[in-house]
Amino acid sequence: MRESLRGLTTRGKAFFAAAASIGLVALVVGEKDLMRVAALIAAMPLLSAFALARTRYKLVSARVLDPQRTEVGHSARVVLRLRNSARLPTGTLMLEDRLPYALGSRPRLVLERLAGLMGSSVSYTVRAEARGRYDVGPLVIRMTDPFGLCEVTRSFPTTDRLTVTPKITALPQMRLTGEYAGSGESRTRSVAVHGEDDVATREYRYGDDLRRVHWRSTARAGELMVRREEQPWESRATVLLDVRGAGHRGEGPTSSFEWAVAATASITLHLKGAGYKLRMVTETVDLDGQLGGEGEILDHLAEVRLRKHGELDELVHRARQGEHGGLIIGVIGQLDARESERLAGLRTSGASCIALLIDSSTWLPLPPPQRQTADDAFQKTVLNLMRAGWKVVPVRRGDDLAHLWPLVGRSGQGFAVRAAMAEAATHLGGAGQPGGTNASGGTR
């Protein structure tokens, strides 16, 4: 009640002023009927405040985000549903949903009237140009009585979270080298092509089913031998994201790091849709695409930030901890000589490694001498990875992932030849020339 009285509108205060004036006149002239009119006028704001105080706690609010996860640059619809649980109708409702700055200005909506035991809904749209997870709410409602004499403010503490993911680029379908890997008792699948004598066997272990004993191999080896379990083929891929602050340049949505995050999201969804057993690794997380699904990966990519003191060794160490056979695709920032060697060592005989190597220096306006030095250093990094058996796709500012993706597939062969040509050009002093870029497999 006190809150309602503190929320008297200009009209309500005018009623009290009129009642006081009329009451004063009634006392002076001694007119009782005029005093009754003054009392009636004064009772109007009081009755409105009382009714508003009784009905304001019977207003129920709910918020729906459609969708709850959207891409950068796309819009999401926010629906506010209100229901008046009281029998008395409300007056005008002014709704204001609190939003973070990244989602724009606070929307202000008006509901003229909400009848008793009835509901209504209003909606607005939000649009984010930067990825992240944003809290929408709380909702603040300013209610007035049907006569507009009192106004109270009520805040609903509940909030909903809108996840803005990186921009997803559709990638062309193609076969990738190293996309199949075995699972089970060995990484290499043995296939019998000549009959029973060529079946893959191993020595008997306690607990093996005796029906798997291969008697011909047992007689030949002099000890019990059993057939190996069938090794199913499966597509397995690990996507690495470099979050080192030293490896990226630029600011805001146009930085090289944002390009890397968007590329990682696009590659991850593309491989997931192609049926890969997926794993995404950064310096801080190791996400299994089978357990958490693409939603967990996108949620992480929506919030991932640069690590000012990040180390590539942490990324390599975490990648080694789990299964990393099959295909490894790294979205990697700029590397020095030691870091390129550490990354090169991640390749094993059971893995096919591909690096989308970002030349982050192209995100900076460098004078010609510094540009030449940066290009030479980048070429050396490319060669170091190629010598270790990596496929390298150079990325420069303005490059489109959809145009670079064909270089990742089987059609992008001949990397060893390009590496040899680039190495020869380096020895001849031509690594920094325009032809050196093409020799390393670039697209520009």
Short mmCIF file of C-alpha atoms in Angstrom, two decimals:
data_model
loop_
_atom_site.label_atom_id
_atom_site.label_comp_id
_atom_site.label_asym_id
_atom_site.label_seq_id
_atom_site.Cartn_x
_atom_site.Cartn_y
_atom_site.Cartn_z
CA MET A 1 0.00 0.00 0.00
CA ARG A 2 2.79 2.42 0.87
CA GLU A 3 4.52 1.60 -2.40
CA SER A 4 1.31 2.32 -4.29
CA LEU A 5 0.88 5.67 -2.55
CA ARG A 6 4.48 6.58 -3.37
CA GLY A 7 3.64 5.84 -6.99
CA LEU A 8 0.87 8.39 -7.32
CA THR A 9 0.70 9.81 -10.83
CA THR A 10 0.20 13.47 -11.62
CA ARG A 11 -3.49 12.78 -11.95
CA GLY A 12 -3.62 11.11 -8.53
CA LYS A 13 -1.79 14.00 -6.88
CA ALA A 14 -4.21 16.40 -8.54
CA PHE A 15 -7.12 14.51 -7.01
CA PHE A 16 -5.61 14.91 -3.54
CA ALA A 17 -4.97 18.60 -4.16
CA ALA A 18 -8.57 19.09 -5.32
CA ALA A 19 -9.91 17.20 -2.29
CA ALA A 20 -7.83 19.33 0.07
CA SER A 21 -9.01 22.55 -1.55
CA ILE A 22 -12.65 21.51 -1.51
CA GLY A 23 -12.38 20.34 2.10
CA LEU A 24 -10.84 23.66 3.16
CA VAL A 25 -13.67 25.55 1.48
CA ALA A 26 -16.24 23.25 3.15
CA LEU A 27 -14.76 24.06 6.56
CA VAL A 28 -14.85 27.76 5.90
CA VAL A 29 -18.43 27.88 4.66
CA GLY A 30 -19.63 25.03 6.90
CA GLU A 31 -21.08 23.00 4.04
CA LYS A 32 -21.28 19.31 4.96
CA ASP A 33 -22.25 18.12 1.49
CA LEU A 34 -19.18 19.81 0.06
CA MET A 35 -17.07 18.01 2.67
CA ARG A 36 -18.54 14.69 1.49
CA VAL A 37 -17.50 15.54 -2.08
CA ALA A 38 -13.97 16.28 -0.87
CA ALA A 39 -13.85 12.97 1.00
CA LEU A 40 -15.04 11.12 -2.11
CA ILE A 41 -12.43 12.74 -4.29
CA ALA A 42 -9.68 11.94 -1.77
CA ALA A 43 -10.87 8.34 -1.53
CA MET A 44 -10.44 7.75 -5.25
CA PRO A 45 -6.57 7.63 -5.25
CA LEU A 46 -6.63 5.67 -1.98
CA LEU A 47 -8.98 3.05 -3.39
CA SER A 48 -6.90 2.86 -6.58
CA ALA A 49 -3.71 2.38 -4.57
CA PHE A 50 -5.37 -0.34 -2.49
CA ALA A 51 -6.69 -2.18 -5.53
CA LEU A 52 -3.31 -1.93 -7.24
CA ALA A 53 -1.54 -3.25 -4.17
CA ARG A 54 -3.87 -6.26 -4.04
CA THR A 55 -3.59 -7.15 -7.72
CA ARG A 56 0.07 -6.52 -8.52
CA TYR A 57 1.26 -9.76 -6.92
CA LYS A 58 -1.12 -11.80 -9.07
CA LEU A 59 0.57 -11.02 -12.35
CA VAL A 60 2.50 -13.95 -13.82
CA SER A 61 5.24 -13.50 -16.41
CA ALA A 62 7.10 -15.90 -18.69
CA ARG A 63 9.72 -15.31 -21.39
CA VAL A 64 10.44 -17.42 -24.46
CA LEU A 65 13.51 -17.07 -26.69
CA ASP A 66 13.11 -18.22 -30.27
CA PRO A 67 15.69 -19.53 -30.90
CA GLN A 68 17.81 -19.82 -27.75
CA ARG A 69 20.94 -20.18 -29.86
CA THR A 70 21.54 -17.96 -32.89
CA GLU A 71 24.44 -16.94 -35.10
CA VAL A 72 26.26 -13.64 -35.13
CA GLY A 73 24.32 -11.18 -37.27
CA HIS A 74 21.06 -13.12 -36.99
CA SER A 75 18.01 -12.06 -35.02
CA ALA A 76 16.21 -13.80 -32.19
CA ARG A 77 12.61 -13.23 -31.14
CA VAL A 78 11.76 -12.63 -27.50
CA VAL A 79 8.16 -13.33 -26.50
CA LEU A 80 6.85 -12.00 -23.18
CA ARG A 81 3.74 -13.74 -21.91
CA LEU A 82 1.71 -12.13 -19.13
CA ARG A 83 -1.28 -13.47 -17.27
CA ASN A 84 -3.50 -11.64 -14.83
CA SER A 85 -4.39 -14.16 -12.11
CA ALA A 86 -6.71 -11.71 -10.35
CA ARG A 87 -10.33 -11.10 -11.25
CA LEU A 88 -9.92 -7.35 -11.46
CA PRO A 89 -8.58 -5.95 -14.74
CA THR A 90 -5.31 -4.09 -14.80
CA GLY A 91 -4.67 -0.68 -16.14
CA THR A 92 -2.02 0.16 -18.68
CA LEU A 93 1.10 -2.01 -18.42
CA MET A 94 4.44 -0.61 -19.52
CA LEU A 95 7.01 -3.38 -20.01
CA GLU A 96 10.78 -2.93 -20.10
CA ASP A 97 13.11 -5.90 -20.53
CA ARG A 98 16.67 -5.26 -19.46
CA LEU A 99 19.26 -6.19 -22.08
CA PRO A 100 23.06 -6.07 -22.22
CA TYR A 101 24.52 -3.38 -24.39
CA ALA A 102 25.58 -5.89 -27.06
CA LEU A 103 21.93 -6.72 -27.79
CA GLY A 104 20.85 -3.13 -28.28
CA SER A 105 18.67 -0.69 -26.35
CA ARG A 106 16.05 -1.77 -23.86
CA PRO A 107 12.68 -2.44 -25.48
CA ARG A 108 9.70 -0.58 -24.05
CA LEU A 109 6.32 -2.15 -24.75
CA VAL A 110 2.79 -1.14 -23.75
CA LEU A 111 -0.24 -3.29 -22.97
CA GLU A 112 -3.34 -1.13 -22.76
CA ARG A 113 -5.31 -3.44 -20.50
CA LEU A 114 -5.23 -7.00 -19.21
CA ALA A 115 -8.63 -8.40 -18.22
CA GLY A 116 -9.10 -10.51 -15.12
CA LEU A 117 -7.97 -14.14 -15.42
CA MET A 118 -6.78 -13.46 -18.95
CA GLY A 119 -3.38 -13.47 -20.60
CA SER A 120 -1.63 -11.71 -23.42
CA SER A 121 1.77 -11.67 -25.09
CA VAL A 122 4.06 -9.16 -26.74
CA SER A 123 7.30 -9.71 -28.60
CA TYR A 124 10.39 -7.93 -29.81
CA THR A 125 13.56 -8.90 -31.64
CA VAL A 126 17.21 -8.64 -30.67
CA ARG A 127 20.29 -8.85 -32.85
CA ALA A 128 23.89 -9.35 -31.75
CA GLU A 129 26.97 -8.56 -33.81
CA ALA A 130 29.35 -10.20 -31.33
CA ARG A 131 29.31 -13.79 -30.14
CA GLY A 132 28.74 -14.53 -26.47
CA ARG A 133 26.14 -15.65 -23.96
CA TYR A 134 23.84 -12.86 -22.86
CA ASP A 135 21.27 -12.65 -20.07
CA VAL A 136 17.90 -11.31 -21.19
CA GLY A 137 16.00 -9.77 -18.29
CA PRO A 138 14.87 -9.19 -15.65
CA LEU A 139 11.53 -7.83 -16.77
CA VAL A 140 10.33 -4.58 -15.20
CA ILE A 141 6.60 -3.78 -15.37
CA ARG A 142 5.07 -0.44 -14.52
CA MET A 143 1.37 -0.86 -13.75
CA THR A 144 -1.30 1.77 -13.40
CA ASP A 145 -4.83 1.45 -12.10
CA PRO A 146 -7.74 1.73 -14.56
CA PHE A 147 -8.11 5.45 -13.72
CA GLY A 148 -4.43 6.25 -14.09
CA LEU A 149 -4.16 7.58 -10.52
CA CYS A 150 -1.38 5.27 -9.21
CA GLU A 151 1.62 3.55 -10.69
CA VAL A 152 3.79 0.78 -9.22
CA THR A 153 6.88 -0.95 -10.53
CA ARG A 154 7.39 -4.67 -10.30
CA SER A 155 10.51 -6.57 -11.30
CA PHE A 156 10.48 -10.24 -12.25
CA PRO A 157 13.93 -11.60 -11.30
CA THR A 158 13.98 -14.46 -13.78
CA THR A 159 16.34 -14.18 -16.75
CA ASP A 160 16.91 -16.25 -19.86
CA ARG A 161 20.20 -16.78 -21.65
CA LEU A 162 20.66 -16.13 -25.34
CA THR A 163 23.68 -17.81 -26.91
CA VAL A 164 25.17 -16.04 -29.91
CA THR A 165 27.42 -18.46 -31.77
CA PRO A 166 30.08 -17.69 -34.38
CA LYS A 167 28.99 -17.30 -37.96
CA ILE A 168 28.67 -20.69 -39.67
CA THR A 169 29.94 -21.08 -43.23
CA ALA A 170 28.52 -23.89 -45.37
CA LEU A 171 31.38 -26.04 -46.66
CA PRO A 172 31.36 -28.20 -49.80
CA GLN A 173 31.18 -31.95 -49.35
CA MET A 174 34.39 -33.87 -50.13
CA ARG A 175 36.42 -36.81 -48.98
CA LEU A 176 39.27 -36.04 -46.62
CA THR A 177 42.55 -37.87 -46.27
CA GLY A 178 42.84 -39.98 -43.14
CA GLU A 179 39.12 -39.86 -42.52
CA TYR A 180 38.84 -43.54 -41.63
CA ALA A 181 40.44 -45.18 -38.64
CA GLY A 182 39.92 -48.50 -36.92
CA SER A 183 38.71 -49.10 -33.40
CA GLY A 184 38.79 -52.08 -31.06
CA GLU A 185 41.82 -54.23 -30.39
CA SER A 186 44.10 -52.53 -32.90
CA ARG A 187 44.18 -49.43 -35.03
CA THR A 188 44.98 -51.35 -38.23
CA ARG A 189 42.27 -53.54 -39.61
CA SER A 190 43.35 -56.90 -41.04
CA VAL A 191 41.15 -58.19 -43.82
CA ALA A 192 41.16 -61.81 -44.91
CA VAL A 193 41.24 -61.96 -48.70
CA HIS A 194 42.47 -65.49 -49.34
CA GLY A 195 40.36 -67.54 -46.95
CA GLU A 196 40.55 -69.09 -43.52
CA ASP A 197 44.36 -69.17 -43.34
CA ASP A 198 44.62 -65.40 -43.57
CA VAL A 199 42.26 -64.55 -40.71
CA ALA A 200 43.73 -62.12 -38.14
CA THR A 201 44.51 -63.93 -34.89
CA ARG A 202 46.15 -63.30 -31.52
CA GLU A 203 47.10 -65.39 -28.50
CA TYR A 204 44.34 -66.61 -26.17
CA ARG A 205 43.59 -64.44 -23.12
CA TYR A 206 41.75 -65.48 -20.00
CA GLY A 207 38.05 -64.89 -20.47
CA ASP A 208 38.03 -65.16 -24.29
CA ASP A 209 35.13 -67.05 -25.79
CA LEU A 210 36.31 -70.54 -26.76
CA ARG A 211 34.16 -70.33 -29.86
CA ARG A 212 36.67 -67.80 -31.19
CA VAL A 213 39.58 -70.26 -31.03
CA HIS A 214 41.21 -70.65 -34.45
CA TRP A 215 42.40 -74.27 -34.40
CA ARG A 216 44.56 -74.17 -37.51
CA SER A 217 46.57 -71.23 -36.16
CA THR A 218 46.69 -72.94 -32.74
CA ALA A 219 48.25 -76.07 -34.28
CA ARG A 220 50.74 -73.97 -36.19
CA ALA A 221 51.75 -71.77 -33.23
CA GLY A 222 51.67 -74.45 -30.56
CA GLU A 223 49.41 -72.36 -28.28
CA LEU A 224 45.79 -71.30 -28.25
CA MET A 225 45.07 -68.59 -30.82
CA VAL A 226 41.76 -66.77 -31.20
CA ARG A 227 40.27 -64.65 -33.93
CA ARG A 228 40.55 -60.94 -33.42
CA GLU A 229 37.40 -58.94 -32.91
CA GLU A 230 36.22 -57.30 -36.08
CA GLN A 231 37.69 -53.85 -36.50
CA PRO A 232 34.92 -51.53 -37.71
CA TRP A 233 35.74 -48.56 -39.87
CA GLU A 234 34.77 -45.20 -38.44
CA SER A 235 35.36 -41.59 -39.34
CA ARG A 236 37.24 -39.87 -36.54
CA ALA A 237 38.39 -36.25 -36.48
CA THR A 238 39.99 -33.92 -33.97
CA VAL A 239 39.66 -30.16 -34.44
CA LEU A 240 42.23 -27.97 -32.70
CA LEU A 241 41.65 -24.29 -31.94
CA ASP A 242 44.61 -22.08 -31.08
CA VAL A 243 43.61 -19.48 -28.46
CA ARG A 244 47.05 -17.98 -27.80
CA GLY A 245 47.03 -14.21 -27.68
CA ALA A 246 50.47 -14.17 -29.29
CA GLY A 247 49.18 -16.05 -32.32
CA HIS A 248 46.47 -13.59 -33.36
CA ARG A 249 46.16 -9.96 -34.36
CA GLY A 250 43.37 -7.46 -34.88
CA GLU A 251 40.52 -6.25 -32.71
CA GLY A 252 36.85 -7.03 -32.41
CA PRO A 253 34.75 -9.06 -34.85
CA THR A 254 37.28 -8.59 -37.67
CA SER A 255 40.28 -9.98 -35.79
CA SER A 256 42.13 -13.11 -36.84
CA PHE A 257 40.95 -14.85 -33.68
CA GLU A 258 37.30 -14.31 -34.62
CA TRP A 259 38.08 -15.77 -38.05
CA ALA A 260 39.61 -18.80 -36.32
CA VAL A 261 36.62 -19.30 -34.01
CA ALA A 262 34.14 -19.04 -36.89
CA ALA A 263 36.23 -21.46 -38.96
CA THR A 264 36.35 -23.94 -36.08
CA ALA A 265 32.58 -23.79 -35.64
CA SER A 266 32.00 -24.28 -39.37
CA ILE A 267 34.43 -27.19 -39.65
CA THR A 268 33.05 -28.84 -36.53
CA LEU A 269 29.44 -28.72 -37.71
CA HIS A 270 30.46 -29.83 -41.19
CA LEU A 271 32.31 -32.90 -39.91
CA LYS A 272 29.57 -33.65 -37.39
CA GLY A 273 27.01 -33.60 -40.16
CA ALA A 274 29.18 -35.93 -42.23
CA GLY A 275 29.06 -38.55 -39.49
CA TYR A 276 32.49 -38.10 -37.94
CA LYS A 277 33.26 -39.15 -34.41
CA LEU A 278 34.27 -35.67 -33.41
CA ARG A 279 36.53 -34.14 -30.80
CA MET A 280 37.33 -30.45 -30.32
CA VAL A 281 40.38 -29.38 -28.32
CA THR A 282 41.67 -26.04 -27.06
CA GLU A 283 44.21 -25.27 -24.34
CA THR A 284 41.50 -25.44 -21.68
CA VAL A 285 38.87 -27.95 -22.88
CA ASP A 286 38.58 -31.30 -24.59
CA LEU A 287 35.04 -31.73 -25.87
CA ASP A 288 33.64 -34.98 -27.19
CA GLY A 289 31.16 -34.28 -29.97
CA GLN A 290 29.43 -37.61 -29.36
CA LEU A 291 28.73 -37.06 -25.66
CA GLY A 292 27.92 -33.36 -25.54
CA GLY A 293 26.78 -32.97 -29.12
CA GLU A 294 27.25 -29.92 -31.27
CA GLY A 295 25.37 -27.76 -28.76
CA GLU A 296 28.11 -28.06 -26.15
CA ILE A 297 30.77 -27.23 -28.72
CA LEU A 298 28.87 -24.19 -30.00
CA ASP A 299 28.24 -22.98 -26.46
CA HIS A 300 31.96 -23.14 -25.75
CA LEU A 301 32.86 -21.38 -28.99
CA ALA A 302 30.34 -18.65 -28.16
CA GLU A 303 32.31 -17.79 -25.03
CA VAL A 304 35.90 -18.74 -25.84
CA ARG A 305 38.40 -15.90 -25.38
CA LEU A 306 42.04 -15.31 -26.17
CA ARG A 307 44.52 -16.39 -23.52
CA LYS A 308 47.05 -13.64 -23.05
CA HIS A 309 49.71 -16.02 -21.76
CA GLY A 310 48.57 -19.10 -23.68
CA GLU A 311 51.10 -21.76 -24.66
CA LEU A 312 50.98 -24.02 -27.69
CA ASP A 313 52.50 -26.79 -25.57
CA GLU A 314 49.25 -26.94 -23.58
CA LEU A 315 47.23 -27.46 -26.74
CA VAL A 316 49.56 -30.20 -28.01
CA HIS A 317 49.63 -31.91 -24.62
CA ARG A 318 45.85 -31.95 -24.34
CA ALA A 319 45.49 -33.22 -27.91
CA ARG A 320 47.85 -36.11 -27.14
CA GLN A 321 45.87 -37.18 -24.07
CA GLY A 322 42.91 -38.55 -25.98
CA GLU A 323 42.46 -40.52 -29.16
CA HIS A 324 43.92 -38.49 -31.99
CA GLY A 325 44.09 -41.01 -34.81
CA GLY A 326 42.28 -40.43 -38.06
CA LEU A 327 42.07 -36.79 -39.10
CA ILE A 328 43.47 -33.80 -37.22
CA ILE A 329 42.52 -30.32 -38.41
CA GLY A 330 44.14 -27.41 -36.63
CA VAL A 331 43.06 -23.79 -36.90
CA ILE A 332 46.36 -22.32 -35.80
CA GLY A 333 47.61 -18.77 -35.32
CA GLN A 334 51.07 -17.50 -36.10
CA LEU A 335 53.93 -19.69 -34.80
CA ASP A 336 57.59 -19.23 -34.14
CA ALA A 337 60.20 -21.90 -34.99
CA ARG A 338 59.95 -23.75 -31.67
CA GLU A 339 56.18 -23.76 -31.67
CA SER A 340 56.03 -25.07 -35.23
CA GLU A 341 58.28 -27.97 -34.22
CA ARG A 342 56.07 -28.78 -31.25
CA LEU A 343 52.96 -28.78 -33.42
CA ALA A 344 54.71 -30.84 -36.12
CA GLY A 345 55.46 -33.52 -33.51
CA LEU A 346 51.72 -34.10 -33.05
CA ARG A 347 51.62 -36.05 -36.29
CA THR A 348 51.93 -39.80 -35.87
CA SER A 349 51.75 -42.68 -38.30
CA GLY A 350 48.06 -43.10 -37.52
CA ALA A 351 46.98 -39.52 -38.13
CA SER A 352 46.57 -37.25 -41.12
CA CYS A 353 47.23 -33.66 -40.08
CA ILE A 354 45.98 -30.54 -41.80
CA ALA A 355 46.68 -26.99 -40.60
CA LEU A 356 44.70 -23.92 -41.50
CA LEU A 357 47.66 -21.70 -40.68
CA ILE A 358 46.65 -18.09 -40.10
CA ASP A 359 49.12 -15.43 -41.18
CA SER A 360 47.91 -13.00 -38.55
CA SER A 361 50.45 -10.38 -39.60
CA THR A 362 48.19 -9.65 -42.59
CA TRP A 363 45.67 -8.26 -40.10
CA LEU A 364 48.15 -5.43 -39.42
CA PRO A 365 49.21 -2.56 -41.70
CA LEU A 366 52.96 -3.13 -41.81
CA PRO A 367 55.52 -1.09 -43.75
CA PRO A 368 57.33 -2.95 -46.58
CA PRO A 369 60.47 -3.98 -44.62
CA GLN A 370 58.44 -5.44 -41.75
CA ARG A 371 56.03 -7.06 -44.20
CA GLN A 372 58.96 -8.79 -45.89
CA THR A 373 60.25 -10.08 -42.55
CA ALA A 374 56.80 -11.33 -41.53
CA ASP A 375 56.32 -13.11 -44.86
CA ASP A 376 59.70 -14.84 -44.57
CA ALA A 377 58.92 -16.04 -41.05
CA PHE A 378 55.53 -17.35 -42.15
CA GLN A 379 57.08 -19.24 -45.06
CA LYS A 380 59.54 -20.95 -42.72
CA THR A 381 56.69 -22.04 -40.46
CA VAL A 382 54.83 -23.49 -43.45
CA LEU A 383 57.92 -25.44 -44.52
CA ASN A 384 58.56 -26.79 -41.02
CA LEU A 385 55.07 -28.25 -40.86
CA MET A 386 55.21 -29.62 -44.40
CA ARG A 387 58.51 -31.39 -43.75
CA ALA A 388 56.82 -33.15 -40.82
CA GLY A 389 54.02 -34.40 -43.07
CA TRP A 390 51.38 -31.78 -42.38
CA LYS A 391 49.19 -30.35 -45.09
CA VAL A 392 49.20 -26.58 -44.73
CA VAL A 393 46.55 -24.20 -46.04
CA PRO A 394 47.72 -20.60 -45.49
CA VAL A 395 45.03 -18.16 -44.35
CA ARG A 396 45.29 -14.42 -44.87
CA ARG A 397 42.98 -11.58 -44.10
CA GLY A 398 39.97 -11.55 -46.39
CA ASP A 399 40.14 -15.27 -47.21
CA ASP A 400 36.84 -17.16 -47.30
CA LEU A 401 36.79 -20.55 -45.59
CA ALA A 402 34.46 -22.00 -48.24
CA HIS A 403 37.06 -21.19 -50.91
CA LEU A 404 39.91 -22.62 -48.84
CA TRP A 405 38.14 -25.83 -47.91
CA PRO A 406 38.78 -27.65 -51.25
CA LEU A 407 42.52 -27.42 -50.49
CA VAL A 408 41.90 -29.55 -47.40
CA GLY A 409 40.44 -32.46 -49.39
CA ARG A 410 42.00 -35.03 -51.63
CA SER A 411 41.98 -32.63 -54.53
CA GLY A 412 44.60 -30.51 -52.71
CA GLN A 413 47.50 -32.94 -53.29
CA GLY A 414 51.05 -32.13 -54.28
CA PHE A 415 51.98 -30.49 -51.02
CA ALA A 416 55.32 -32.24 -50.93
CA VAL A 417 56.17 -30.83 -54.36
CA ARG A 418 55.17 -27.35 -53.28
CA ALA A 419 57.26 -27.69 -50.14
CA ALA A 420 60.29 -28.69 -52.17
CA MET A 421 59.80 -25.76 -54.51
CA ALA A 422 59.38 -23.35 -51.60
CA GLU A 423 62.48 -24.73 -49.92
CA ALA A 424 64.50 -24.29 -53.11
CA ALA A 425 63.18 -20.74 -53.45
CA THR A 426 64.27 -20.06 -49.88
CA HIS A 427 67.82 -21.21 -50.55
CA LEU A 428 67.87 -18.98 -53.63
CA GLY A 429 66.69 -16.03 -51.55
CA GLY A 430 63.23 -15.96 -53.08
CA ALA A 431 61.11 -17.00 -50.12
CA GLY A 432 59.86 -13.48 -49.66
CA GLN A 433 58.98 -13.00 -53.34
CA PRO A 434 55.41 -13.16 -54.55
CA GLY A 435 56.00 -16.65 -55.99
CA GLY A 436 56.95 -17.94 -52.53
CA THR A 437 53.38 -17.63 -51.37
CA ASN A 438 52.04 -19.75 -54.21
CA ALA A 439 54.73 -22.35 -53.60
CA SER A 440 53.52 -22.91 -50.08
CA GLY A 441 50.02 -23.79 -51.21
CA GLY A 442 48.38 -20.39 -50.77
CA THR A 443 45.34 -19.21 -52.64
CA ARG A 444 46.40 -15.68 -53.27
#
